[in-house]
Coordinates of C-alpha atoms and ligand atoms in Angstrom, one line a residue:
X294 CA -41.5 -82.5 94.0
X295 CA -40.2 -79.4 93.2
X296 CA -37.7 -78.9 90.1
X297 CA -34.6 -76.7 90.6
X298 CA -34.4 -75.6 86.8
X299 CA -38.6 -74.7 87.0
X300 CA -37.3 -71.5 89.3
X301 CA -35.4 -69.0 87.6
X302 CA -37.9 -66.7 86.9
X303 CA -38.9 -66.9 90.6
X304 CA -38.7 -63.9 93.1
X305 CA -36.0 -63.5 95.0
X306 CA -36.9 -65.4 98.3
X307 CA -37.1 -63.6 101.9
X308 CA -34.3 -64.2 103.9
X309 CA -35.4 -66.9 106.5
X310 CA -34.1 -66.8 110.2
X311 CA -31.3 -69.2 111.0
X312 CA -31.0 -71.7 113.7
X313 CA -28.0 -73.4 114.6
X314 CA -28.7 -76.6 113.0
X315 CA -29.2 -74.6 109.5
X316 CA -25.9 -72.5 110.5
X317 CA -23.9 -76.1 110.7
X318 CA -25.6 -76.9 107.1
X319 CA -24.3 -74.4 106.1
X320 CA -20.8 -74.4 106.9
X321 CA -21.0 -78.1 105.4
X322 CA -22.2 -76.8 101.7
X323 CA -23.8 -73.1 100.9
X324 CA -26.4 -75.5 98.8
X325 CA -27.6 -77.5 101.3
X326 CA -28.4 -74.7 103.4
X327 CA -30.4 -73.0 100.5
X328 CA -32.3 -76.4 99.7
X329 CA -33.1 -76.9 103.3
X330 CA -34.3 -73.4 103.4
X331 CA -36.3 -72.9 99.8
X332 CA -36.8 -76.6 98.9
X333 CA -37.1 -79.2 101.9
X334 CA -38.8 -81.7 99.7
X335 CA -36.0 -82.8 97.8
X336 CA -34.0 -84.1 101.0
X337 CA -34.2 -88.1 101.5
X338 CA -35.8 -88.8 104.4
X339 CA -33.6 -90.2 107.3
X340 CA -33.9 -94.2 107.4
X341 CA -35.1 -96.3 110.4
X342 CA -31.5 -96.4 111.9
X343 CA -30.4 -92.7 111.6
X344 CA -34.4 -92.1 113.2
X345 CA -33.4 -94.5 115.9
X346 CA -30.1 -92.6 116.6
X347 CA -31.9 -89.2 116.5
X348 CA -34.2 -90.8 119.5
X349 CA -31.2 -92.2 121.7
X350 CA -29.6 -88.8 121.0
X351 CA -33.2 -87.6 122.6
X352 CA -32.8 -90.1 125.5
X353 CA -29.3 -89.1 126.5
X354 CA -30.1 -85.7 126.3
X355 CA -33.0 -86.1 129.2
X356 CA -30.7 -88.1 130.7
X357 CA -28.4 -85.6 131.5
X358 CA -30.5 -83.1 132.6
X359 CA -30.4 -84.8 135.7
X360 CA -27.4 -84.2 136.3
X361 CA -28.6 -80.9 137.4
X362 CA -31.5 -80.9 139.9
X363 CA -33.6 -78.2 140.2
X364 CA -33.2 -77.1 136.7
X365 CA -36.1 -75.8 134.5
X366 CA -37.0 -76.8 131.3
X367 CA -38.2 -74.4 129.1
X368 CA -42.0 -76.6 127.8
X369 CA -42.7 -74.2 124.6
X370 CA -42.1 -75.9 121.7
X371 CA -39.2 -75.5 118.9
X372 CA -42.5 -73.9 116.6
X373 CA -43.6 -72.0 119.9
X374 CA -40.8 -68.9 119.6
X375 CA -42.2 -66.4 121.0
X376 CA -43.4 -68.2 123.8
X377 CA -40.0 -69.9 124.5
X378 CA -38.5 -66.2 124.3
X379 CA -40.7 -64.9 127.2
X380 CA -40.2 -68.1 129.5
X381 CA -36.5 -67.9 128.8
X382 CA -36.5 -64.2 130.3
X383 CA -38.2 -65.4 133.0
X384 CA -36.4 -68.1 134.0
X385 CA -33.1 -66.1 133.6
X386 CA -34.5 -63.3 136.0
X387 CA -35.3 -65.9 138.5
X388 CA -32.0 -66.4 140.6
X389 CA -34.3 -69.5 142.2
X390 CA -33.2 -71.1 139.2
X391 CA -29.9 -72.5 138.9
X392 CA -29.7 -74.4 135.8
X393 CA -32.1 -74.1 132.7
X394 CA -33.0 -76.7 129.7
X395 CA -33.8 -75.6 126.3
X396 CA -33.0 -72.1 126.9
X397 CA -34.4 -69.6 123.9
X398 CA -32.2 -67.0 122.4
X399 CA -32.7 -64.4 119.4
X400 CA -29.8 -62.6 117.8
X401 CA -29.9 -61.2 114.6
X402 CA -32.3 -63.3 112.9
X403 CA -31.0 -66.5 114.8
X404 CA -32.4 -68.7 117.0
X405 CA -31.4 -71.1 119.1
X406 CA -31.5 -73.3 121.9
X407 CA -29.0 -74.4 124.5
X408 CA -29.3 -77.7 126.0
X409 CA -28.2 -76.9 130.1
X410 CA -27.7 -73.3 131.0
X411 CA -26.2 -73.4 134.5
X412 CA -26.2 -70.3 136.5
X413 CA -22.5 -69.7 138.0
X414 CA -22.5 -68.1 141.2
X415 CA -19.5 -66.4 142.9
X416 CA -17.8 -67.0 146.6
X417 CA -20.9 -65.2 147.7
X418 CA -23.4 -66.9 146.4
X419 CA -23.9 -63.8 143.9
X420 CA -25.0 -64.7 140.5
X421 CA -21.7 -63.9 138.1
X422 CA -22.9 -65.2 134.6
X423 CA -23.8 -68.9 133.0
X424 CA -21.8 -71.7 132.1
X425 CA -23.3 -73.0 128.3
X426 CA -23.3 -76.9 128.2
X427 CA -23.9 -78.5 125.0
X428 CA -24.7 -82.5 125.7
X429 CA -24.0 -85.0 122.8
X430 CA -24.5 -88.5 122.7
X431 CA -21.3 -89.2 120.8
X432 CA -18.4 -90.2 123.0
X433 CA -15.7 -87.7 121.9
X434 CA -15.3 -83.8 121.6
X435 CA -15.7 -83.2 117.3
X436 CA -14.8 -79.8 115.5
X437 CA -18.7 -79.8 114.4
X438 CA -19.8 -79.4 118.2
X439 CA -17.2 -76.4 118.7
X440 CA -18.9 -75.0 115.6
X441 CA -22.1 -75.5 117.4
X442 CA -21.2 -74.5 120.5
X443 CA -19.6 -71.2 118.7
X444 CA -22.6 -69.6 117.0
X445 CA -25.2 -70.6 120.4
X446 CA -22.3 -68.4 122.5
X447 CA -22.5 -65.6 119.5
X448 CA -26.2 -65.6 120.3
X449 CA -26.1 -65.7 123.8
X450 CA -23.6 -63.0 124.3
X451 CA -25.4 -61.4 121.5
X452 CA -28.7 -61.7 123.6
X453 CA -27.0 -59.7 126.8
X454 CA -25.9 -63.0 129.0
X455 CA -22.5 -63.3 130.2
X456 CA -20.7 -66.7 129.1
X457 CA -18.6 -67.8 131.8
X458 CA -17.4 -71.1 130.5
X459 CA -18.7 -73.5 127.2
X460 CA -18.4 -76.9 128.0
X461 CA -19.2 -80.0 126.2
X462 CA -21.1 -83.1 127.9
X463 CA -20.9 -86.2 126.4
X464 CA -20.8 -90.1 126.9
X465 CA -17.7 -91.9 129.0
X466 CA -16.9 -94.5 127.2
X467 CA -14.8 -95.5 130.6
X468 CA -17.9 -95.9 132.6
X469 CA -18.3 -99.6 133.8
X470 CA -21.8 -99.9 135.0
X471 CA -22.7 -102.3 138.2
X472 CA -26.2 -103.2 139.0
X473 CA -28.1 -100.3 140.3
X474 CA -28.5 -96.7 140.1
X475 CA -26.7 -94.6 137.2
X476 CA -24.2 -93.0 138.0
X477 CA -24.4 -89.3 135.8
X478 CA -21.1 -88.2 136.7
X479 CA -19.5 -91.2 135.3
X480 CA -21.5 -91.9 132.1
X481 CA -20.9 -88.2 131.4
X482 CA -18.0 -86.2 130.7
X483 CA -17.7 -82.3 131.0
X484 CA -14.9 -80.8 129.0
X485 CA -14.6 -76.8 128.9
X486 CA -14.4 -75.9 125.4
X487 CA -14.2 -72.2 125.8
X488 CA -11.2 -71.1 124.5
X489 CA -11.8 -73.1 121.1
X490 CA -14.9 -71.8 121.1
X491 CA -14.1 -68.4 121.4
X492 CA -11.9 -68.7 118.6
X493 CA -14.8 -70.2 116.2
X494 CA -16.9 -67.4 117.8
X495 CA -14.7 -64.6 115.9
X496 CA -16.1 -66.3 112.3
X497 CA -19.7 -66.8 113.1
X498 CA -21.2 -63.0 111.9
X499 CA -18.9 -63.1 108.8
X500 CA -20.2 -66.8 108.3
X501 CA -24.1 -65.8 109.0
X502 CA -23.7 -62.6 106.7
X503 CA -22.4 -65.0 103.7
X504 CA -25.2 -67.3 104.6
X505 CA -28.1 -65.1 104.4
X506 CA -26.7 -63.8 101.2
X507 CA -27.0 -67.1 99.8
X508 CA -30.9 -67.3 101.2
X509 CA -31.5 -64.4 99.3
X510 CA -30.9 -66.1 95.7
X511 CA -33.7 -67.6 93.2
X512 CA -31.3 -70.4 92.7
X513 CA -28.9 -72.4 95.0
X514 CA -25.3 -71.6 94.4
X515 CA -23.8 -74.4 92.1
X516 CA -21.7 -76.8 94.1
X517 CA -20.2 -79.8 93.1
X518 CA -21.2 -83.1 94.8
X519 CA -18.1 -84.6 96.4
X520 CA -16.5 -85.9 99.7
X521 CA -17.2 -82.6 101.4
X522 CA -21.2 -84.0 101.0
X523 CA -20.2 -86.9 103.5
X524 CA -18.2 -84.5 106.1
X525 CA -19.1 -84.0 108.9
X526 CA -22.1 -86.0 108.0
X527 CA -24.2 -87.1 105.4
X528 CA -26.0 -84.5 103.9
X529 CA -29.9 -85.6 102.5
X530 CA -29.6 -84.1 99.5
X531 CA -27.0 -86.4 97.7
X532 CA -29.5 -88.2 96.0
X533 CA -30.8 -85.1 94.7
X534 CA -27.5 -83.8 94.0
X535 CA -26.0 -86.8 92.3
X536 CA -29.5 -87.7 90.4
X537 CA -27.8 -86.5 86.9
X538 CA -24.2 -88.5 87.6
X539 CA -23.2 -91.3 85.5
X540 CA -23.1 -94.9 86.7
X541 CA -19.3 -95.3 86.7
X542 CA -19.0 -91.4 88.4
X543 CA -15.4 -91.3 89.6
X544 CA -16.9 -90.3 92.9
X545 CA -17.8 -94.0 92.9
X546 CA -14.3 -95.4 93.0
X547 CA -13.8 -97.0 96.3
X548 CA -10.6 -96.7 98.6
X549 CA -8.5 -94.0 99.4
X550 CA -10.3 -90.8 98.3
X551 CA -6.9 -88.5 97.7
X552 CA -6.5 -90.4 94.3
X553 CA -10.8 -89.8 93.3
X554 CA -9.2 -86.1 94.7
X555 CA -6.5 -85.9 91.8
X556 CA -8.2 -87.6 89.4
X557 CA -11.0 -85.6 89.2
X558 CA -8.5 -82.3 89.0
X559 CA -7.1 -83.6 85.9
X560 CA -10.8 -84.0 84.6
X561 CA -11.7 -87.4 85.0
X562 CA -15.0 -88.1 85.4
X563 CA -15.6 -91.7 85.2
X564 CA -14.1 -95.1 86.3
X565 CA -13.5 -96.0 82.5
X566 CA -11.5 -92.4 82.0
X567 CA -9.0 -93.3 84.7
X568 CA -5.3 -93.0 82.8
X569 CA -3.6 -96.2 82.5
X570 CA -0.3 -96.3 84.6
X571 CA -2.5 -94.4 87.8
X572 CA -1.7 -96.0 90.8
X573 CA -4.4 -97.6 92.1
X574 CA -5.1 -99.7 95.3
X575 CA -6.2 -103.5 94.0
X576 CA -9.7 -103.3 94.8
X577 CA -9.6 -99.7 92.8
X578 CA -8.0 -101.8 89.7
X579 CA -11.0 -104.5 89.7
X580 CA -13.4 -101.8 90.0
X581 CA -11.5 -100.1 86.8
X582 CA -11.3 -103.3 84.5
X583 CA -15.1 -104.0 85.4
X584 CA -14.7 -107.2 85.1
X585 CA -15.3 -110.6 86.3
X586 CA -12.3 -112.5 88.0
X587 CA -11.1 -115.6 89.9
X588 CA -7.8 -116.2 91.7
X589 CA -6.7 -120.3 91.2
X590 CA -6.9 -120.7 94.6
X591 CA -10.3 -119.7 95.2
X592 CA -11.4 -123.3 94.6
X593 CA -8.7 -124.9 97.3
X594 CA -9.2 -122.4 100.0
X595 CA -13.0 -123.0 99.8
X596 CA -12.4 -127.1 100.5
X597 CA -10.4 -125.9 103.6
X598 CA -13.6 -126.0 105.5
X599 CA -14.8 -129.2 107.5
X600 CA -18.3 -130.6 107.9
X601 CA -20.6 -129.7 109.1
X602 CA -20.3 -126.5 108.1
X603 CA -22.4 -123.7 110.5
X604 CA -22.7 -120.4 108.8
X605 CA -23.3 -117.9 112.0
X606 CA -24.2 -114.1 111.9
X607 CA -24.7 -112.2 115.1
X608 CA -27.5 -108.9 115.7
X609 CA -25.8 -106.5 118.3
X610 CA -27.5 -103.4 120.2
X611 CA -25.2 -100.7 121.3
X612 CA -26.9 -98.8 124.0
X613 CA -25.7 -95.1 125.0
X614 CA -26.8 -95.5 128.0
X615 CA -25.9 -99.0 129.8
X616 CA -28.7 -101.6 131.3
X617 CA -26.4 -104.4 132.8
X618 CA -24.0 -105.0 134.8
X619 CA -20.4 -105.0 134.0
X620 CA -21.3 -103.2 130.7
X621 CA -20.0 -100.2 129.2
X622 CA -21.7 -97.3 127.3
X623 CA -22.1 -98.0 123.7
X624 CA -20.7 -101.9 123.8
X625 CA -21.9 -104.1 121.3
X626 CA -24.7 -106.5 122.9
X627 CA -25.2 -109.6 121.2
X628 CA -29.1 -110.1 120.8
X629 CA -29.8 -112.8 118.5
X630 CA -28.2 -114.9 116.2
X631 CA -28.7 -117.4 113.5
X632 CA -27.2 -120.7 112.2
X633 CA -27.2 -122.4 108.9
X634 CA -25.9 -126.3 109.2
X635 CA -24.6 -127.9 106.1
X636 CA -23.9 -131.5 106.4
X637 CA -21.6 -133.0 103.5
X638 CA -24.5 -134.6 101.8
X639 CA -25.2 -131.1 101.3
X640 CA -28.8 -131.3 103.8
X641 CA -29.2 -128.1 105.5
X642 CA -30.4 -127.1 108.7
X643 CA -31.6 -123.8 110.9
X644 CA -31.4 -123.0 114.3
X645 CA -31.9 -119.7 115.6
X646 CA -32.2 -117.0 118.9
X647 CA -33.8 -114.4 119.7
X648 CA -33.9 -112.5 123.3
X649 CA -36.8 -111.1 123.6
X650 CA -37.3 -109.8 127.2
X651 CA -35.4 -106.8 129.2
X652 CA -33.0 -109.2 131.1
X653 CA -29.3 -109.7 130.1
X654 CA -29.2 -111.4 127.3
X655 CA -25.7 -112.7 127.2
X656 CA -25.6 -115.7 129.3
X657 CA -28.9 -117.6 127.6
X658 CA -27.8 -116.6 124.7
X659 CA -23.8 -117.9 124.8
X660 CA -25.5 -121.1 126.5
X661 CA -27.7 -121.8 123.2
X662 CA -25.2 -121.0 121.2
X663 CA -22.7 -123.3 122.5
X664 CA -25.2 -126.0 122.2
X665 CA -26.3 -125.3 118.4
X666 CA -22.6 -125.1 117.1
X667 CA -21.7 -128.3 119.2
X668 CA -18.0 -128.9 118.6
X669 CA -17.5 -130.4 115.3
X670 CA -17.0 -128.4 112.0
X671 CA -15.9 -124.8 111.3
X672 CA -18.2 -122.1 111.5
X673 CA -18.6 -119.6 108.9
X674 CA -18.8 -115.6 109.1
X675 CA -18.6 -112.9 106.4
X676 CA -16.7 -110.8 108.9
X677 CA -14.3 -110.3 112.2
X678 CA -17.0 -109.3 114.0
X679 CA -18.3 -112.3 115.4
X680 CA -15.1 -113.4 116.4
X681 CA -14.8 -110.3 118.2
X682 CA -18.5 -110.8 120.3
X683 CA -17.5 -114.6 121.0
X684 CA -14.0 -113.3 122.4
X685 CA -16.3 -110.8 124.2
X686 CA -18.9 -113.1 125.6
X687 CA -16.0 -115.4 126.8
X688 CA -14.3 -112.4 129.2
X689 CA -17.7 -111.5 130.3
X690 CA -18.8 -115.4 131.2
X691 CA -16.2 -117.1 133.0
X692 CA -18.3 -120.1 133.1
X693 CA -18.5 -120.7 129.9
X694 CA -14.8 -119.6 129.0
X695 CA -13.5 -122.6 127.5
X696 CA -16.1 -123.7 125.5
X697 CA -16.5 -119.9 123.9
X698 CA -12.8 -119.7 123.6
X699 CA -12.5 -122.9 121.3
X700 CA -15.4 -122.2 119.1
X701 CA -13.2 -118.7 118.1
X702 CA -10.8 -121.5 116.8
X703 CA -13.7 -122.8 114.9
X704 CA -14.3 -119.4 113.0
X705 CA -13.5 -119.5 109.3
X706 CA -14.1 -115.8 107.4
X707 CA -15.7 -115.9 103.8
X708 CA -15.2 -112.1 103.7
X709 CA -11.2 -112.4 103.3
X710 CA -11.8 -115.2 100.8
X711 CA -14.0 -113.4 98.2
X712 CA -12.2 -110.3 98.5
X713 CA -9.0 -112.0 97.8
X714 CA -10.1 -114.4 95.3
X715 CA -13.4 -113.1 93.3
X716 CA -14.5 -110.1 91.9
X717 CA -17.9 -109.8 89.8
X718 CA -18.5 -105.8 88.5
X719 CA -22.0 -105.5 90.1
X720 CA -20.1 -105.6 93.3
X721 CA -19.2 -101.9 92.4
X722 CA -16.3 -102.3 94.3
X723 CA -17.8 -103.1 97.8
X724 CA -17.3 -106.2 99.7
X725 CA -20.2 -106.3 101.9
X726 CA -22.6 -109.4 102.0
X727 CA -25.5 -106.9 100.8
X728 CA -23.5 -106.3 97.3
X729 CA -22.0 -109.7 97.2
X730 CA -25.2 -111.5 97.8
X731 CA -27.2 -110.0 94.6
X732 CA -24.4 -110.5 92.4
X733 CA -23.5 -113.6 93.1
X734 CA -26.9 -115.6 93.9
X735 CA -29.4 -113.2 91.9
X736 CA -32.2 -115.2 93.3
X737 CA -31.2 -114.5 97.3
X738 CA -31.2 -110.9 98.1
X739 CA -32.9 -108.2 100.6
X740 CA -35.0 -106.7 99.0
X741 CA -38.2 -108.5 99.7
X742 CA -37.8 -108.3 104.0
X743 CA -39.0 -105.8 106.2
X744 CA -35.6 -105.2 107.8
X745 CA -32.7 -104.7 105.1
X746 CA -29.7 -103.9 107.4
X747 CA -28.0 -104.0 110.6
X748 CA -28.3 -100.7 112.1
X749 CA -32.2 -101.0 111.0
X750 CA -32.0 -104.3 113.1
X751 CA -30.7 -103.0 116.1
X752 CA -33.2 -100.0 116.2
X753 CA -35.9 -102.4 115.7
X754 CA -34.9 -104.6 118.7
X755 CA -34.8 -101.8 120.6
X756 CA -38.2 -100.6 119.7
X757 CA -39.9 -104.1 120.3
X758 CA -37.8 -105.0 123.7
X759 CA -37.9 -101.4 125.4
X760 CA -40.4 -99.1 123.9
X761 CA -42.6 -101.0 122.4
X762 CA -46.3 -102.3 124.1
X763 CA -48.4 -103.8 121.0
X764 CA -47.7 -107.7 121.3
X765 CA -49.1 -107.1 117.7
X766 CA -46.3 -104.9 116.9
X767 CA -43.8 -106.8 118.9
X768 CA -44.7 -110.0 117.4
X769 CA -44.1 -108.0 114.0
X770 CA -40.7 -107.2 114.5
X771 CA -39.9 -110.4 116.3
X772 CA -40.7 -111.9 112.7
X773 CA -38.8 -109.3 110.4
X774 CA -35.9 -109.4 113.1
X775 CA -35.5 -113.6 112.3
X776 CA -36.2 -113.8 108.7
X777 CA -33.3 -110.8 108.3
X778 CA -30.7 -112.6 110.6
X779 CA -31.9 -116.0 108.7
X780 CA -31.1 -114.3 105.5
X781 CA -27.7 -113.2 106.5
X782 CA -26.8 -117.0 107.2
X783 CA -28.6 -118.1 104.3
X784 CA -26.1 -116.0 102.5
X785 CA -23.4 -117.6 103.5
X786 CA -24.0 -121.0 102.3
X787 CA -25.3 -119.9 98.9
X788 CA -22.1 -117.9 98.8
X789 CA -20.4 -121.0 99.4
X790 CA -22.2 -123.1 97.1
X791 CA -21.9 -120.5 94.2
X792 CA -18.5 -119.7 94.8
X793 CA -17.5 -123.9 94.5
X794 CA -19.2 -124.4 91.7
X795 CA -17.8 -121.2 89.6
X796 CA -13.9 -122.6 90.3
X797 CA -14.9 -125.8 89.4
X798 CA -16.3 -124.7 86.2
X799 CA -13.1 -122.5 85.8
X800 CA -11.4 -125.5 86.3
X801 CA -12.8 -127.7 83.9
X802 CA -13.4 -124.6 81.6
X803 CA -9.4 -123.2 82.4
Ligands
LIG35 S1 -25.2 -83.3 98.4 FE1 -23.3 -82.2 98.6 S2 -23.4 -80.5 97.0 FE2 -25.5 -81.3 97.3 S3 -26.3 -80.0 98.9 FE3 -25.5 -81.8 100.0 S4 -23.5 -81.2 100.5 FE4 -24.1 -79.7 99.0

C-alpha cells in the first residue's frame, strides 16, 4: 500500500479525465477525488452487502430498459472508449433508433454514459432532440442524482445533442404486484428533472475546473474527516482517513451530530475533553463518563418474562423488483428465522427455518412459526422489527390472522431494556446486539461465522435462492445463513442470563 507522506517529492501528476462518478466524488470531498484518482489502493473495498446492492442496482437498471423497446444498447465496454464513442455516433445518426442505452459522450476531458437516451420526435414524426433519463434503483428523487444528472446534460450539450427534457426513473414504491407479468410502468416512476437540473448545470465547468486543479497536486488537499465523509454516502477512504484518530475521537460520540458540530469548533477533540455542564443527550453522557452502569430496576424488569422463554430473530430480503403476489417493491420478506427455547430449569432448545426454494415463502414459513412458538411464554427480540414482520405476515395471511396477531402480544423487546437499564463502555455508545454481544458475553461474538450481519445475510440468500447453481455453493450458504441467525438468538439468552446475574450481584453487592 501506498503511503501519502512517501510522495512529496513526486512529480506533479497528469490530470486524469473525469467521469461522472469521479465528478460526484468530488463534490463529496476534493480528497477523495484525488485518492481515487492517484491512489485507489487505499480505499476499503465495498463489503458483501453494498456488492450485492451494486448488482440489484445492475438488475433494475436492465430492467428498465425494457421499458423502451427497440432501443440499442451501446456493447463496448466502460474500458472500450473509443469504441463506445464511434457506436454512440452511429446510433445517434440512425433515426431507426429511438431510444439508446449506455450512450458515450466526451466533453472536455469527461466522459460519461447515460443510461436511456430517447429520441423525441415532433408532431411530424421529425426528430427534435433527446430526452436524458437517468434510472436509479432508489425509490425517491435525491440532490446527488440532480448532480448527476447535471454534469451528463453539461456533456451532452457539450457534445452537440439537444436536451429536450432530464428525467429521473426510479422504483414505485406504490406498485402492488399480482401474479404475472411486470408491469414497467408501474414499478417505475419518470419525474422530469430539467429545470433543477439546469440550474446545477450552471456550476458544473466551474466545479470541473476546481477539480482538475486539485488532480494536478503531488499531494491531496488536507481535509478533515467529518460528517460530510458520510454525506451523500460513505466515502471508502474513512478508514484511511481516520487511521491516525484517537479511540475516544469526538467524531465518535453518538447522537445528534450538531453538538459533535460545536464541540469540535471550540476544539474539542475527544470524548474525555467534552466541558462539563454541555448538554448532552443520555446516551452521549454514558458514552462521556465511560463507565459501567446499572439502573435498580434492570433486575425486576428482566423477571417480567414468563417461561418458556423463545428468543426469536427474523432474516428479511428486500427485493427491488417484486416476485410475489400482493407484494410491493422493496418490502421486507421474511426468509428464515430462528428460536432459542429456555425452559425455567434453565434447559435450552433450538428450532429453526430456512426457505430455500423460489416460491413464496411467507405462508410455510408463518405456519412453522406458529407451531415452534406454541402459545405459552413471551418471546424475546432485540428489536421492533419482528413485531413489525409478524404484524405484516398477519395482513398478508388472513388464515392465519389470529394466531399471528396474539403472538405480537407475546413479543417482549431486550433492546429497550439494556438501553434503559445498562451501559458497559465497550458498547462505545451503540446499542446494537453486534456491540452489546462482545461486551457483555466476551465468549459469544461474530467474529468466527461466515456471515457477520444482516444486510450480508440478505445478499447471501439472494445469491443461494436466485443466482446461485453450485448445490456445493448453495449448501455453503445455507450453513453460514443458520449458524448467523442461530447466533442472533443465541444472543439473546446469553444476554439474558448475563444481564440477571450482574443485578443480582449488584444486589447482593449494593
Ligand atoms: S474520508 Fe472524508 S476526508 Fe477522507 S477522502 Fe473521504 S470524504 Fe474526504
Amino acid at each position: 500500500m501506498t503511503e501519502l507522506s512517501d510522495l512529496s517529492s513526486v512529480a506533479l501528476p497528469k490530470a486524469p479525465r473525469l467521469s461522472k462518478s469521479k465528478f460526484l466524488s468530488g463534490l463529496q470531498c476534493h480528497k477523495r477525488l484525488y485518492l481515487e484518482v492517484h491512489h485507489p489502493a487505499l480505499a476499503t473495498k465495498p463489503d458483501a452487502a453494498t456488492q450485492a446492492m451494486f448488482d440489484m442496482g445492475t438488475e433494475v437498471g436492465e430492467l428498465a430498459r425494457a421499458r423502451f423497446p427497440d432501443g440499442v444498447l451501446v456493447t463496448a465496454g466502460y474500458r472500450q472508449t473509443e469504441a463506445a464513442l464511434a457506436q454512440t455516433a452511429e446510433l445517434v445518426q440512425d433515426l431507426t433508433v429511438p431510444a439508446i442505452f449506455e450512450a458515450a459522450f466526451m466533453h472536455n476531458g469527461v466522459l460519461i454514459r447515460a443510461d436511456i437516451l430517447e429520441r423525441v420526435m415532433t408532431a411530424e414524426e421529425q426528430p427534435c432532440g433527446w430526452r436524458l433519463i437517468e434510472v436509479k434503483s432508489s425509490t425517491k428523487v435525491k440532490d446527488v442524482h440532480l448532480e448527476d444528472l447535471a454534469v451528463q446534460s453539461e456533456v451532452i450539450i457539450g457534445a452537440g445533442l439537444t436536451l429536450i427534457s432530464v428525467c429521473l426513473m426510479h422504483i414505485n414504491t406504490g406498485y402492488l404486484y399480482r401474479n404475472g407479468e411486470i408491469d414497467l410502468t408501474e414499478l417505475f416512476a419518470i419525474q422530469d428533472r430539467s429545470e433543477a437540473v439546469a440550474l446545477r448545470r450552471a456550476a458544473v465547468p466551474e466545479r470541473l475546473a476546481a477539480m482538475t486543479h486539485i488532480l494536478l497536486q503531488t499531494l491531496p488537499p488536507a481535509i478533515e474527516p467529518d460528517r460530510h465523509c458520510h454525506i451523500p454516502y460513505d466515502c471508502p477512504f474513512w478508514e484511511h482517513c481516520t487511521k491516525d484518530k484517537p479511540e475516544r475521537w469526538i467524531h465518535y460520540l453518538p447522537g445528534s451530530k450538531q453538538v459533535v458540530d460545536q464541540l469540535t469548533q471550540q476544539g474539542v477533540t475527544t470524548i474525555d475533553e467534552i466541558p462539563a455542564g454541555t448538554k448532552l443527550s443520555p446516551v452521549q453522557r454514558r458514552v462521556k463518563e465511560n463507565v459501567e452502569w446499572m439502573s435498580e430496576k434492570l433486575g425486576p424488569v428482566l423477571q417480567s418474562v414468563q417461561y418458556p422463554v423463545h428468543h426469536l430473530d427474523f432474516e428479511t430480503i428486500m427485493l427491488a423488483v417484486p416476485r410475489f403476489s400482493e407484494t410491493r417493491p422493496y418490502q421486507a420478506l421474511p426468509v428464515q428465522w430462528s428460536n432459542h427455547i429456555e425452559q425455567a430449569s434453565g434447559e435450552l432448545r433450538h428450532e429453526e427455518f430456512l426457505h430455500k426454494d423460489v416460491s413464496d415463502p411467507r405462508k410455510v414459513l408463518a405456519e412453522a412459526l406458529l407451531e415452534s412458538l406454541g402459545d405459552r411464554g413471551s418471546i424475546c427480540v432485540y428489536s421492533p422489527y419482528e413485531r413489525s414482520i409478524v404484524e405484516q405476515l398477519a395482513a398478508a395471511l388472513p388464515s392465519l390472522k389470529s394466531a399471528l396477531s396474539r403472538i405480537v402480544s407475546r413479543l417482549w423487546d431486550l433492546f429497550p431494556i439494556v438501553r434503559d437499564h445498562y451501559y458497559h463502555p465497550a458498547f462505545g455508545g451503540s446499542y446494537s446486539i453486534k456491540s452489546v454481544l462482545p461486551a457483555i458475553v466476551p465468549s459469544l461474538a461474530y467474529d468466527d461465522l461466515a456471515i457477520k450481519e444482516g444486510g450480508h445475510a440478505a445478499s447471501q440468500y439472494y445469491r443461494m435462492v436466485f443466482v446461485e447453481t453450485d448445490w456445493v455453493e448453495r449448501a455453503t450458504i445455507e450453513e453460514a445463513l443458520l449458524r448467523y441467525c442461530a447466533r442472533d438468538t443465541l444472543a439473546m439468552v446469553e444476554l439474558r442470563r448475563a444481564l440477571k446475574e450482574k443485578s443480582k450481584m449488584k444486589g447482593a453487592t449494593g
